[in-house]
Amino acid sequence: MGEGGWLNTGGVSYSLADLRGRIVILDFWTFCCVNCLHVLDELRELEEKHRDTVVIVGVHSPKFVHEADHQAVVDAVERYGVEHPVLDDPKLVTWKQYAVRAWPTLVVIDPEGYVVAQHAGEGHAKAIETLVEELEAEHEAKGTLRRGDGPYVPPEPVATHLRFPGKALLLDSGGFLVSDTTRHRLVELAADGETVVRRYGDGTRGLADGPARAARFSEPQGMCALPDGRIVVADTVNHALRALDPVTGEVSTLAGTGAQWMQGSPTSGPAREVALSSPWDVAWWRGRVWIAMAGVHQLWAYDPEAGTVEVAAGTTNEGLVDGPAGEAWFAQPSGLAATEDRLWVADSETSAVRWVDPEGVVHTAVGTGLFDFGHRDGAADQALLQHPLGVTALPDGSVAVCDTYNHALRRYDPVSGEVTTLATDLREPSDAVLVGDDLVVVESARHRLTRLRLPEEAVQVAAVAHRTQREATAIAPGTLRLDVVFRAPTGQKLDERYGPSTRLLVSSTPPELLADGAGSGTDLFRELKLDPSVTGGVLHVSAMAASCDDDPENEYPACHVHQQDWGVPVRVEEGGAARLPLILAGLDEA
């Protein structure tokens, strides 16, 4: 299985045959992908409940060049609390063996070694648990189920003041409040950026309000100050906004239900009654707290006076589309910085810097889309970044960008339209705070804050450009049949009480790739006509299906929305495929 090394196994390598007798769930993920992080959290309860029969194997399949670095994968496994074996598959060998086309994808293998289900996207934990229970019963009866301890071996803990810190906030005292993300707490540091003054949170993953020693967070990230002195915290994995009173140390919940927002959920209303989805950063702008809602590719806003939240920009479609707030597309916005006339956004999955004007129109300063990235300075329309997580407004109107996967600090000047490199040899910088003439950078993978003097320490690097490592799918010229394969999970049926229960949205980069077939519809298949003058590009496919529990005894069955976005690099050539199957949920019958 794959060419990379194994993590969380105590140095032991495994094959599928070694796991015979266990139910194996292969989780194809990459650590840049917020949907993959959602799946990690969805699987925690199943993993614990069925630990003696189920072995989850994370197959790390990189999108960005940085994610093919083995040490970066080691860091990510610790950063996100992955408690199962992980196969580092930098060359996508195992990805290709299982014909995976999207992050995340889950493949279920029964105790006899047969693939019995494949699911793309998130939200499948309940269906998989039902399948697991059926497989346990079936193979217990057949004598083919082997119970016992799994191959997971936890890594040795490391003693540092911070562990994969995410964001920082400059305090009135001159010190810093840092989100100690992997240890689920906030840490106050003195002005030297090293001396620990106080900790908020008991260091255990959870959602609990109360005094500093008893409160609990789950992978907190960004912070901003309210006019009343309280600090708003993006409590990412709790899908909540929390408030910290820095005087008393008391922690309370401002917004979110603790559950993840799913399609069909309310998008506005009383803040404690509306679910959020992986809020990654927050900024005070124009009388509201703006939220980088990475989990649904949107910006939301919290009004502290009214006690409400609402969507402020974005459609939940993933991509790079400018325009009015209600029509714009984002891709995992992860960093915010406010000035009087702009809200700057680090849009990580498009390797872009975006901004919102006071009229609510979204613009792109740097970046071209989901699959182009690299390290290149120069004119903004030619410059490249690689998965930036932070952006910081500078006094001259320019912005510093934490170019996370390039291990660099970059600068975009809207006056000259140029991008330059300010510093390199940082390690996954994820945020920066302006302190006088210095920038204090959160070096997440070095577990520290680093002070840089600007602009004297600027350096130049050679230009490098990349596209995603996934091989393009060869498709035949002419007409391409697109099939999104969906079968309602066991115990569910399509929900057609109020009309069609499915939706399909198709577009392409470049748009000229599709002569016909772009747009939205309710069928999960589409005949796409290709422009003979275009030899390749990316097909963007977004599919949704709704299903409800099939229980005639229950008058109000629970309903579920299955959604997945794909970006499929394609090249047009004779002999290529005339059909493109994409699996949304259910058995792999493609």
Coordinates of C-alpha atoms in Angstrom, one line a residue:
M1 CA 0.0 0.0 0.0
G2 CA 1.7 3.2 -1.3
E3 CA 5.4 4.3 -1.3
G4 CA 5.5 6.6 1.7
G5 CA 6.2 5.8 5.3
W6 CA 3.8 4.8 8.1
L7 CA 3.0 7.0 11.0
N8 CA 1.4 6.2 14.4
T9 CA 2.4 2.5 14.1
G10 CA 5.7 2.5 16.2
G11 CA 7.7 2.1 13.0
V12 CA 5.8 -0.9 11.7
S13 CA 4.6 -1.1 8.0
Y14 CA 1.4 -2.8 7.1
S15 CA -0.3 -4.3 4.1
L16 CA -4.0 -4.9 3.7
A17 CA -3.5 -8.6 4.3
D18 CA -2.0 -7.8 7.7
L19 CA -5.4 -6.3 8.6
R20 CA -7.5 -9.2 7.4
G21 CA -10.3 -10.0 9.9
R22 CA -10.8 -6.3 10.8
I23 CA -13.1 -3.8 9.2
V24 CA -10.8 -1.3 7.5
I25 CA -11.8 2.2 6.7
L26 CA -9.3 4.0 4.4
D27 CA -9.6 7.8 4.8
F28 CA -8.0 9.6 1.8
W29 CA -7.2 13.0 3.1
T30 CA -4.8 15.9 2.8
F31 CA -4.1 18.3 5.6
C32 CA -4.9 21.5 3.7
C33 CA -8.5 20.4 3.2
V34 CA -11.0 21.6 5.8
N35 CA -13.5 18.9 4.7
C36 CA -10.9 16.3 5.4
L37 CA -10.5 17.8 8.9
H38 CA -14.3 17.6 9.4
V39 CA -14.1 13.8 8.5
L40 CA -11.3 13.3 11.1
D41 CA -13.7 14.7 13.7
E42 CA -16.7 12.8 12.5
L43 CA -14.9 9.5 12.8
R44 CA -13.6 10.0 16.3
E45 CA -16.7 8.6 18.0
L46 CA -17.0 5.6 15.6
E47 CA -13.3 4.9 16.1
E48 CA -13.6 4.8 19.9
K49 CA -16.8 2.8 19.9
H50 CA -15.6 0.1 17.5
R51 CA -11.9 0.2 18.4
D52 CA -11.7 -3.6 18.7
T53 CA -13.2 -4.3 15.2
V54 CA -12.4 -1.3 13.1
V55 CA -9.0 0.0 11.9
I56 CA -9.0 3.4 10.3
V57 CA -6.1 4.1 8.1
G58 CA -5.5 7.7 7.0
V59 CA -4.0 7.7 3.5
H60 CA -2.4 11.1 3.2
S61 CA -2.7 12.1 -0.5
P62 CA -1.1 15.6 -1.0
K63 CA -2.6 18.4 -3.1
F64 CA 0.1 21.1 -2.5
V65 CA 3.9 20.5 -2.9
H66 CA 4.4 21.3 0.8
E67 CA 2.0 18.4 1.7
A68 CA 4.4 15.9 0.0
D69 CA 7.0 16.8 2.6
H70 CA 7.1 13.9 5.1
Q71 CA 7.9 16.1 8.1
A72 CA 4.9 18.3 7.2
V73 CA 2.7 15.2 7.3
V74 CA 4.2 14.2 10.7
D75 CA 3.4 17.6 12.0
A76 CA -0.2 17.5 10.6
V77 CA -0.9 14.2 12.3
E78 CA 0.0 15.6 15.6
R79 CA -1.5 19.0 15.0
Y80 CA -5.0 17.5 14.3
G81 CA -4.9 14.8 16.9
V82 CA -5.0 11.9 14.5
E83 CA -5.3 8.7 16.6
H84 CA -5.0 6.0 14.0
P85 CA -2.3 4.8 11.6
V86 CA -1.5 7.1 8.7
L87 CA 0.1 6.0 5.4
D88 CA 2.0 8.9 3.9
D89 CA 1.4 8.5 0.1
P90 CA 3.3 11.4 -1.4
K91 CA 3.2 10.1 -5.0
L92 CA -0.5 9.2 -4.8
V93 CA 0.1 5.5 -5.5
T94 CA -2.7 4.3 -3.2
W95 CA -4.9 7.1 -4.3
K96 CA -4.6 5.8 -7.9
Q97 CA -5.1 2.2 -6.9
Y98 CA -8.5 3.0 -5.4
A99 CA -9.4 5.4 -8.3
V100 CA -10.0 8.2 -5.8
R101 CA -11.0 11.6 -7.4
A102 CA -11.8 13.9 -4.4
W103 CA -10.7 14.8 -0.9
P104 CA -12.0 13.4 1.4
T105 CA -12.9 9.9 0.2
L106 CA -13.7 7.0 2.6
V107 CA -13.4 3.4 1.4
V108 CA -14.8 0.6 3.6
I109 CA -13.2 -2.8 3.3
D110 CA -14.8 -5.9 5.0
P111 CA -12.9 -8.5 7.1
E112 CA -12.3 -10.6 4.0
G113 CA -10.6 -7.8 2.1
Y114 CA -13.5 -6.8 -0.2
V115 CA -14.3 -3.1 -0.9
V116 CA -18.0 -2.8 0.2
A117 CA -18.5 1.0 0.1
Q118 CA -17.0 4.2 -1.1
H119 CA -18.1 7.7 0.0
A120 CA -16.8 11.1 -1.2
G121 CA -17.2 14.2 1.0
E122 CA -18.2 14.5 4.6
G123 CA -21.3 13.7 6.6
H124 CA -21.2 9.9 6.1
A125 CA -20.2 8.8 9.7
K126 CA -23.8 7.6 10.6
A127 CA -24.2 5.6 7.4
I128 CA -20.7 4.0 7.8
E129 CA -21.5 3.1 11.4
T130 CA -24.6 1.4 10.3
L131 CA -22.6 -0.5 7.8
V132 CA -19.9 -1.4 10.4
E133 CA -22.5 -2.8 12.7
E134 CA -23.9 -5.0 9.9
L135 CA -20.5 -6.2 9.0
E136 CA -19.7 -7.0 12.6
A137 CA -22.8 -9.2 12.9
E138 CA -22.3 -10.8 9.5
H139 CA -18.6 -11.7 10.0
E140 CA -19.0 -12.6 13.7
A141 CA -21.5 -15.3 12.5
K142 CA -19.1 -16.4 9.7
G143 CA -16.2 -16.6 12.0
T144 CA -14.2 -14.1 9.8
L145 CA -14.2 -11.2 12.3
R146 CA -11.0 -10.8 14.4
R147 CA -11.3 -8.6 17.5
G148 CA -8.5 -7.1 19.5
D149 CA -6.2 -4.1 19.8
G150 CA -5.4 -2.2 16.6
P151 CA -2.0 -1.2 15.2
Y152 CA -2.2 2.4 16.5
V153 CA 0.8 3.4 18.6
P154 CA 0.7 7.0 19.9
P155 CA 3.8 9.2 19.4
E156 CA 5.8 10.4 22.4
P157 CA 4.6 13.8 23.7
V158 CA 7.0 16.8 23.3
A159 CA 7.4 19.5 26.0
T160 CA 7.0 23.0 24.6
H161 CA 5.2 26.1 25.8
L162 CA 3.1 26.2 22.6
R163 CA 2.2 23.3 20.3
F164 CA 1.3 24.2 16.8
P165 CA 0.0 27.7 17.7
G166 CA -2.5 29.1 15.1
K167 CA -3.1 32.8 15.6
A168 CA -2.0 35.7 17.9
L169 CA -3.5 38.9 19.2
L170 CA -1.6 41.9 20.5
L171 CA -3.0 42.8 24.0
D172 CA -3.2 46.3 25.6
S173 CA -0.4 45.2 27.9
G174 CA 2.0 44.8 25.1
G175 CA 1.9 41.0 25.4
F176 CA 0.2 38.4 23.2
L177 CA -2.7 36.1 23.4
V178 CA -1.9 33.0 21.3
S179 CA -4.2 30.1 20.3
D180 CA -2.4 27.0 21.4
T181 CA -4.3 25.0 18.9
T182 CA -3.2 21.4 19.4
R183 CA -3.5 21.7 23.2
H184 CA -7.0 23.3 23.0
R185 CA -6.3 26.4 25.0
L186 CA -5.2 30.0 24.8
V187 CA -1.8 31.1 26.2
E188 CA -1.0 34.7 27.2
L189 CA 2.7 35.6 26.6
A190 CA 4.6 38.6 27.9
A191 CA 5.9 41.3 25.5
D192 CA 9.0 39.2 24.8
G193 CA 6.8 36.6 23.1
E194 CA 8.2 33.8 25.2
T195 CA 7.3 34.1 28.9
V196 CA 4.0 32.5 29.8
V197 CA 1.8 34.8 31.8
R198 CA -1.4 32.8 32.0
R199 CA -3.3 29.9 30.3
Y200 CA -7.0 29.8 29.5
G201 CA -8.6 26.3 29.2
D202 CA -7.7 23.1 30.9
G203 CA -6.0 21.7 27.8
T204 CA -8.7 19.0 27.1
R205 CA -10.7 19.0 23.9
G206 CA -14.3 20.0 24.7
L207 CA -16.9 22.8 24.8
A208 CA -17.2 24.1 28.3
D209 CA -17.7 27.6 29.6
G210 CA -16.5 28.9 32.9
P211 CA -13.3 30.1 34.6
A212 CA -9.9 29.9 33.0
R213 CA -8.9 26.6 34.6
A214 CA -12.2 24.8 33.8
A215 CA -13.0 26.2 30.3
R216 CA -12.5 23.9 27.3
F217 CA -11.9 24.6 23.6
S218 CA -11.3 22.4 20.6
E219 CA -8.5 23.6 18.3
P220 CA -9.1 27.3 18.7
Q221 CA -7.7 29.6 16.0
G222 CA -8.3 33.4 15.3
M223 CA -9.1 36.1 17.9
C224 CA -10.2 39.7 17.8
A225 CA -11.1 42.3 20.5
L226 CA -14.6 43.7 21.0
P227 CA -15.1 47.4 21.9
D228 CA -16.1 46.3 25.4
G229 CA -12.7 44.7 26.0
R230 CA -13.7 41.0 25.6
I231 CA -11.9 38.9 23.1
V232 CA -13.8 36.8 20.5
V233 CA -12.2 33.4 19.8
A234 CA -12.9 31.3 16.7
D235 CA -13.3 27.9 18.4
T236 CA -12.8 26.0 15.2
V237 CA -13.6 22.4 15.9
N238 CA -16.4 23.3 18.3
H239 CA -17.9 25.3 15.4
A240 CA -18.5 28.2 17.8
L241 CA -17.4 31.7 18.7
R242 CA -16.3 32.0 22.3
A243 CA -15.7 35.1 24.4
L244 CA -12.8 35.6 26.9
D245 CA -12.9 38.2 29.5
P246 CA -9.2 39.0 29.9
V247 CA -9.8 40.6 33.3
T248 CA -11.7 37.7 35.0
G249 CA -10.5 34.9 32.8
E250 CA -14.2 33.8 32.3
V251 CA -15.0 32.1 29.1
S252 CA -18.5 32.1 27.5
T253 CA -20.1 31.1 24.2
L254 CA -21.3 33.8 21.9
A255 CA -22.4 31.9 18.8
G256 CA -22.9 28.4 17.5
T257 CA -24.6 25.3 18.8
G258 CA -21.5 23.1 19.0
A259 CA -22.7 21.2 16.0
Q260 CA -21.4 21.7 12.4
W261 CA -23.6 23.6 9.9
M262 CA -24.9 21.4 7.2
Q263 CA -26.7 22.1 4.0
G264 CA -30.3 23.1 4.7
S265 CA -29.5 24.5 8.1
P266 CA -30.4 28.2 9.0
T267 CA -28.0 30.8 7.8
S268 CA -29.1 33.6 10.0
G269 CA -30.8 34.2 13.4
P270 CA -30.0 34.2 17.1
A271 CA -26.3 33.4 17.4
R272 CA -26.6 30.6 19.9
E273 CA -29.3 28.8 17.8
V274 CA -27.5 28.8 14.4
A275 CA -24.8 26.2 13.7
L276 CA -21.4 27.4 12.3
S277 CA -18.8 25.4 10.4
S278 CA -15.1 25.6 11.3
P279 CA -14.7 29.4 11.9
W280 CA -11.0 29.9 11.4
D281 CA -10.5 33.6 12.0
V282 CA -12.4 36.7 13.2
A283 CA -12.0 40.5 12.7
W284 CA -13.9 43.5 14.0
W285 CA -15.0 45.5 10.9
R286 CA -17.8 48.1 10.5
G287 CA -19.5 47.3 13.7
R288 CA -19.6 43.6 13.5
V289 CA -17.3 40.6 14.0
W290 CA -16.6 39.1 10.6
I291 CA -15.9 35.4 10.5
A292 CA -13.8 33.4 8.1
M293 CA -16.1 30.4 7.9
A294 CA -13.6 28.0 6.4
G295 CA -15.8 25.0 6.6
V296 CA -18.4 26.3 4.1
H297 CA -16.2 28.7 2.0
Q298 CA -18.1 31.8 3.2
L299 CA -17.7 34.9 5.3
W300 CA -20.3 35.3 8.1
A301 CA -20.9 38.2 10.5
Y302 CA -21.8 38.3 14.2
D303 CA -23.6 41.3 15.6
P304 CA -22.9 41.6 19.3
E305 CA -25.6 44.1 20.0
A306 CA -28.4 42.1 18.3
G307 CA -26.9 38.8 19.3
T308 CA -27.3 37.4 15.8
V309 CA -25.2 35.8 13.0
E310 CA -25.8 35.8 9.3
V311 CA -24.0 34.9 6.0
A312 CA -22.2 38.0 4.8
A313 CA -20.5 36.7 1.6
G314 CA -20.1 33.5 -0.4
T315 CA -22.4 30.8 -1.7
T316 CA -20.8 27.7 -0.2
N317 CA -19.5 26.8 -3.6
E318 CA -15.7 26.4 -3.5
G319 CA -13.7 28.4 -6.0
L320 CA -12.5 31.9 -6.9
V321 CA -15.4 34.1 -8.2
D322 CA -15.5 37.8 -7.6
G323 CA -18.5 40.1 -7.5
P324 CA -21.4 41.0 -5.2
A325 CA -21.2 39.2 -1.8
G326 CA -24.2 36.9 -2.5
E327 CA -22.6 35.6 -5.7
A328 CA -18.9 35.4 -4.8
W329 CA -17.1 32.1 -4.3
F330 CA -14.4 31.5 -1.7
A331 CA -12.2 28.5 -0.9
Q332 CA -11.5 28.0 2.7
P333 CA -11.0 31.5 3.9
S334 CA -8.6 31.3 6.9
G335 CA -7.3 34.7 7.7
L336 CA -8.8 38.2 8.0
A337 CA -7.4 41.7 8.5
A338 CA -9.6 44.9 8.7
T339 CA -8.8 48.4 7.6
E340 CA -11.2 51.3 7.3
D341 CA -12.1 50.6 3.7
R342 CA -11.2 46.9 3.2
L343 CA -11.6 43.5 4.8
W344 CA -8.6 41.5 3.6
V345 CA -9.1 37.7 3.3
A346 CA -6.5 35.0 3.0
D347 CA -8.3 32.5 0.8
S348 CA -6.2 29.5 1.4
E349 CA -7.3 26.8 -1.0
T350 CA -7.1 29.2 -4.0
S351 CA -3.7 30.4 -2.8
A352 CA -5.2 33.9 -3.0
V353 CA -5.5 37.2 -1.3
R354 CA -9.0 38.6 -1.6
W355 CA -10.8 41.7 -0.2
V356 CA -14.3 43.0 0.5
D357 CA -15.2 46.6 0.0
P358 CA -17.7 48.6 2.1
E359 CA -20.4 48.0 -0.5
G360 CA -20.0 44.2 0.0
V361 CA -18.3 43.5 -3.4
V362 CA -15.5 40.8 -3.4
H363 CA -12.3 41.4 -5.3
T364 CA -9.1 39.3 -5.9
A365 CA -5.7 40.9 -5.4
V366 CA -3.5 37.8 -5.9
G367 CA -4.4 34.3 -7.0
T368 CA -6.1 32.5 -10.0
G369 CA -7.8 29.4 -8.7
L370 CA -7.8 26.1 -6.9
F371 CA -5.0 24.4 -8.8
D372 CA -2.3 27.1 -9.4
F373 CA 0.2 27.9 -6.7
G374 CA 3.9 28.5 -6.2
H375 CA 6.4 31.1 -5.0
R376 CA 6.7 33.9 -7.6
D377 CA 7.1 37.6 -7.0
G378 CA 6.1 40.4 -9.3
A379 CA 2.9 41.8 -10.8
A380 CA -0.1 40.6 -8.8
D381 CA -1.7 39.0 -11.8
Q382 CA 1.4 36.8 -12.3
A383 CA 2.5 36.3 -8.6
L384 CA 1.9 33.0 -6.9
L385 CA 1.3 32.0 -3.2
Q386 CA 0.9 28.5 -1.7
H387 CA -2.0 28.1 0.8
P388 CA -1.7 31.3 2.8
L389 CA -3.4 31.2 6.2
G390 CA -2.8 34.8 7.5
V391 CA -3.0 38.4 6.4
T392 CA -1.9 41.5 8.3
A393 CA -2.7 45.1 7.4
L394 CA 0.4 47.4 7.4
P395 CA 0.4 51.2 8.0
D396 CA 1.1 52.1 4.4
G397 CA -2.0 50.3 3.0
S398 CA -0.2 47.2 1.9
V399 CA -0.6 43.8 3.5
A400 CA 1.8 41.1 4.8
V401 CA 0.7 37.6 3.9
C402 CA 1.7 34.5 5.9
D403 CA 2.4 32.3 2.8
T404 CA 2.1 29.2 4.9
Y405 CA 3.2 26.4 2.6
N406 CA 6.0 28.4 1.1
H407 CA 7.4 29.0 4.7
A408 CA 7.5 32.7 3.8
L409 CA 6.2 36.2 4.6
R410 CA 5.1 38.0 1.5
R411 CA 3.8 41.6 0.9
Y412 CA 1.2 42.8 -1.5
D413 CA 1.1 46.6 -2.3
P414 CA -2.2 47.6 -3.9
V415 CA -0.7 50.9 -5.1
S416 CA 2.1 49.3 -7.2
G417 CA 0.2 46.0 -7.7
E418 CA 3.4 44.1 -6.8
V419 CA 4.0 41.1 -4.6
T420 CA 7.4 40.8 -2.9
T421 CA 9.0 38.4 -0.5
L422 CA 9.9 39.8 2.9
A423 CA 11.3 36.8 4.7
T424 CA 11.8 33.1 4.1
D425 CA 12.9 30.1 6.3
L426 CA 9.9 30.4 8.5
R427 CA 8.1 27.2 9.3
E428 CA 4.4 27.2 8.4
P429 CA 3.7 30.8 9.4
S430 CA 0.0 31.1 10.1
D431 CA -0.5 34.7 11.4
A432 CA 1.4 37.9 12.1
V433 CA 0.9 40.8 14.4
L434 CA 2.2 44.3 13.8
V435 CA 4.2 45.7 16.8
G436 CA 5.7 49.1 16.0
D437 CA 8.1 48.5 13.1
D438 CA 8.2 44.8 13.6
L439 CA 6.0 41.9 12.7
V440 CA 5.7 39.1 15.2
V441 CA 5.0 36.0 13.2
V442 CA 3.3 32.8 14.5
E443 CA 5.7 30.0 13.3
S444 CA 3.2 27.3 13.8
A445 CA 5.4 24.3 13.0
R446 CA 8.3 25.7 15.1
H447 CA 5.9 26.2 18.0
R448 CA 6.9 29.8 18.7
L449 CA 6.6 33.5 17.9
T450 CA 9.3 35.1 15.7
R451 CA 10.0 38.8 15.6
L452 CA 11.0 40.3 12.2
R453 CA 12.1 43.8 11.4
L454 CA 10.5 45.2 8.2
P455 CA 11.5 45.8 5.5
E456 CA 15.2 45.5 6.1
E457 CA 15.1 41.7 6.3
A458 CA 13.5 41.3 2.9
V459 CA 15.0 38.6 0.7
Q460 CA 14.5 37.5 -2.9
V461 CA 13.9 34.0 -4.0
A462 CA 13.7 32.3 -7.3
A463 CA 10.3 32.0 -8.9
V464 CA 8.6 28.6 -8.7
A465 CA 5.2 27.7 -10.1
H466 CA 3.2 24.5 -9.5
R467 CA 0.0 22.9 -10.3
T468 CA -1.7 20.3 -8.2
Q469 CA 0.1 16.9 -8.4
R470 CA -2.9 14.9 -9.4
E471 CA -2.6 13.5 -12.9
A472 CA -5.1 14.8 -15.4
T473 CA -7.9 12.3 -16.5
A474 CA -7.7 11.6 -20.2
I475 CA -11.1 12.2 -21.8
A476 CA -12.1 11.7 -25.4
P477 CA -13.0 14.7 -27.6
G478 CA -16.6 15.4 -28.5
T479 CA -19.2 14.4 -25.8
L480 CA -18.4 13.4 -22.2
R481 CA -21.0 11.6 -20.1
L482 CA -20.8 12.9 -16.5
D483 CA -22.3 10.5 -13.9
V484 CA -22.5 11.3 -10.2
V485 CA -23.1 7.9 -8.6
F486 CA -25.4 8.2 -5.6
R487 CA -27.2 5.5 -3.7
A488 CA -28.9 6.3 -0.5
P489 CA -27.1 4.7 2.5
T490 CA -28.6 1.7 4.2
G491 CA -31.8 2.5 5.9
Q492 CA -32.4 5.7 3.9
K493 CA -34.3 6.7 0.8
L494 CA -34.3 9.7 -1.5
D495 CA -36.3 12.6 -0.1
E496 CA -38.6 13.7 -2.9
R497 CA -41.5 15.0 -0.8
Y498 CA -40.9 18.6 -2.0
G499 CA -39.6 18.0 -5.5
P500 CA -36.2 16.8 -6.8
S501 CA -33.8 15.7 -4.1
T502 CA -30.7 16.1 -6.1
R503 CA -28.7 19.0 -7.7
L504 CA -25.8 19.1 -10.1
L505 CA -23.7 22.2 -10.9
V506 CA -21.0 22.1 -13.6
S507 CA -18.5 24.6 -14.7
S508 CA -14.9 24.6 -16.1
T509 CA -11.6 26.3 -16.2
P510 CA -11.1 27.7 -18.7
P511 CA -14.8 28.3 -19.4
E512 CA -14.2 27.6 -23.1
L513 CA -13.5 23.9 -22.3
L514 CA -17.3 23.3 -22.2
A515 CA -19.2 24.2 -25.4
D516 CA -22.4 23.0 -23.8
G517 CA -23.4 21.4 -20.5
A518 CA -22.3 24.0 -17.9
G519 CA -24.8 25.3 -15.4
S520 CA -27.1 23.7 -12.8
G521 CA -29.8 21.0 -13.0
T522 CA -31.5 18.4 -10.9
D523 CA -30.3 15.2 -12.6
L524 CA -27.1 13.6 -11.4
F525 CA -25.9 13.0 -15.0
R526 CA -25.0 15.4 -17.7
E527 CA -23.9 15.2 -21.4
L528 CA -21.0 17.6 -21.7
K529 CA -19.9 18.8 -25.1
L530 CA -16.2 19.7 -25.3
D531 CA -14.8 22.6 -27.4
P532 CA -12.5 20.9 -30.0
S533 CA -10.1 23.9 -29.8
V534 CA -9.4 23.4 -26.0
T535 CA -7.0 20.6 -25.1
G536 CA -7.5 20.5 -21.3
G537 CA -8.5 22.2 -18.1
V538 CA -10.4 21.5 -14.9
L539 CA -14.0 20.4 -14.6
H540 CA -15.7 21.8 -11.5
V541 CA -18.6 19.6 -10.3
S542 CA -20.8 20.2 -7.3
A543 CA -23.4 17.6 -6.4
M544 CA -26.0 17.4 -3.7
A545 CA -28.5 14.7 -2.7
A546 CA -31.0 14.6 0.1
S547 CA -32.1 11.3 1.8
C548 CA -34.3 10.5 4.8
D549 CA -34.5 7.6 7.2
D550 CA -36.7 4.9 5.6
D551 CA -38.8 4.1 8.6
P552 CA -42.6 3.9 8.0
E553 CA -43.2 3.9 11.7
N554 CA -41.6 7.3 12.1
E555 CA -43.8 10.2 11.2
Y556 CA -40.8 12.7 11.3
P557 CA -37.8 10.8 10.0
A558 CA -34.3 12.4 10.2
C559 CA -33.0 13.7 6.9
H560 CA -29.5 14.0 5.6
V561 CA -27.8 16.1 2.9
H562 CA -24.9 14.6 1.0
Q563 CA -22.7 17.2 -0.9
Q564 CA -19.4 17.1 -2.6
D565 CA -17.4 19.4 -4.8
W566 CA -14.8 18.0 -7.3
G567 CA -12.1 19.7 -9.3
V568 CA -11.1 17.2 -11.9
P569 CA -8.0 18.1 -14.1
V570 CA -8.6 16.7 -17.6
R571 CA -6.8 16.5 -20.8
V572 CA -8.6 15.9 -24.1
E573 CA -7.1 13.2 -26.3
E574 CA -8.1 10.4 -28.7
G575 CA -8.7 7.2 -26.8
G576 CA -9.6 9.0 -23.6
A577 CA -12.7 8.1 -21.6
A578 CA -16.1 9.0 -22.8
R579 CA -17.7 8.7 -19.4
L580 CA -16.6 10.3 -16.1
P581 CA -18.1 8.7 -13.0
L582 CA -17.9 10.5 -9.6
I583 CA -19.0 8.7 -6.5
L584 CA -21.1 10.8 -4.1
A585 CA -22.2 8.0 -1.7
G586 CA -23.2 4.4 -1.6
L587 CA -21.6 1.3 -3.1
D588 CA -18.9 1.7 -5.7
E589 CA -20.9 0.6 -8.8
A590 CA -19.2 3.0 -11.1

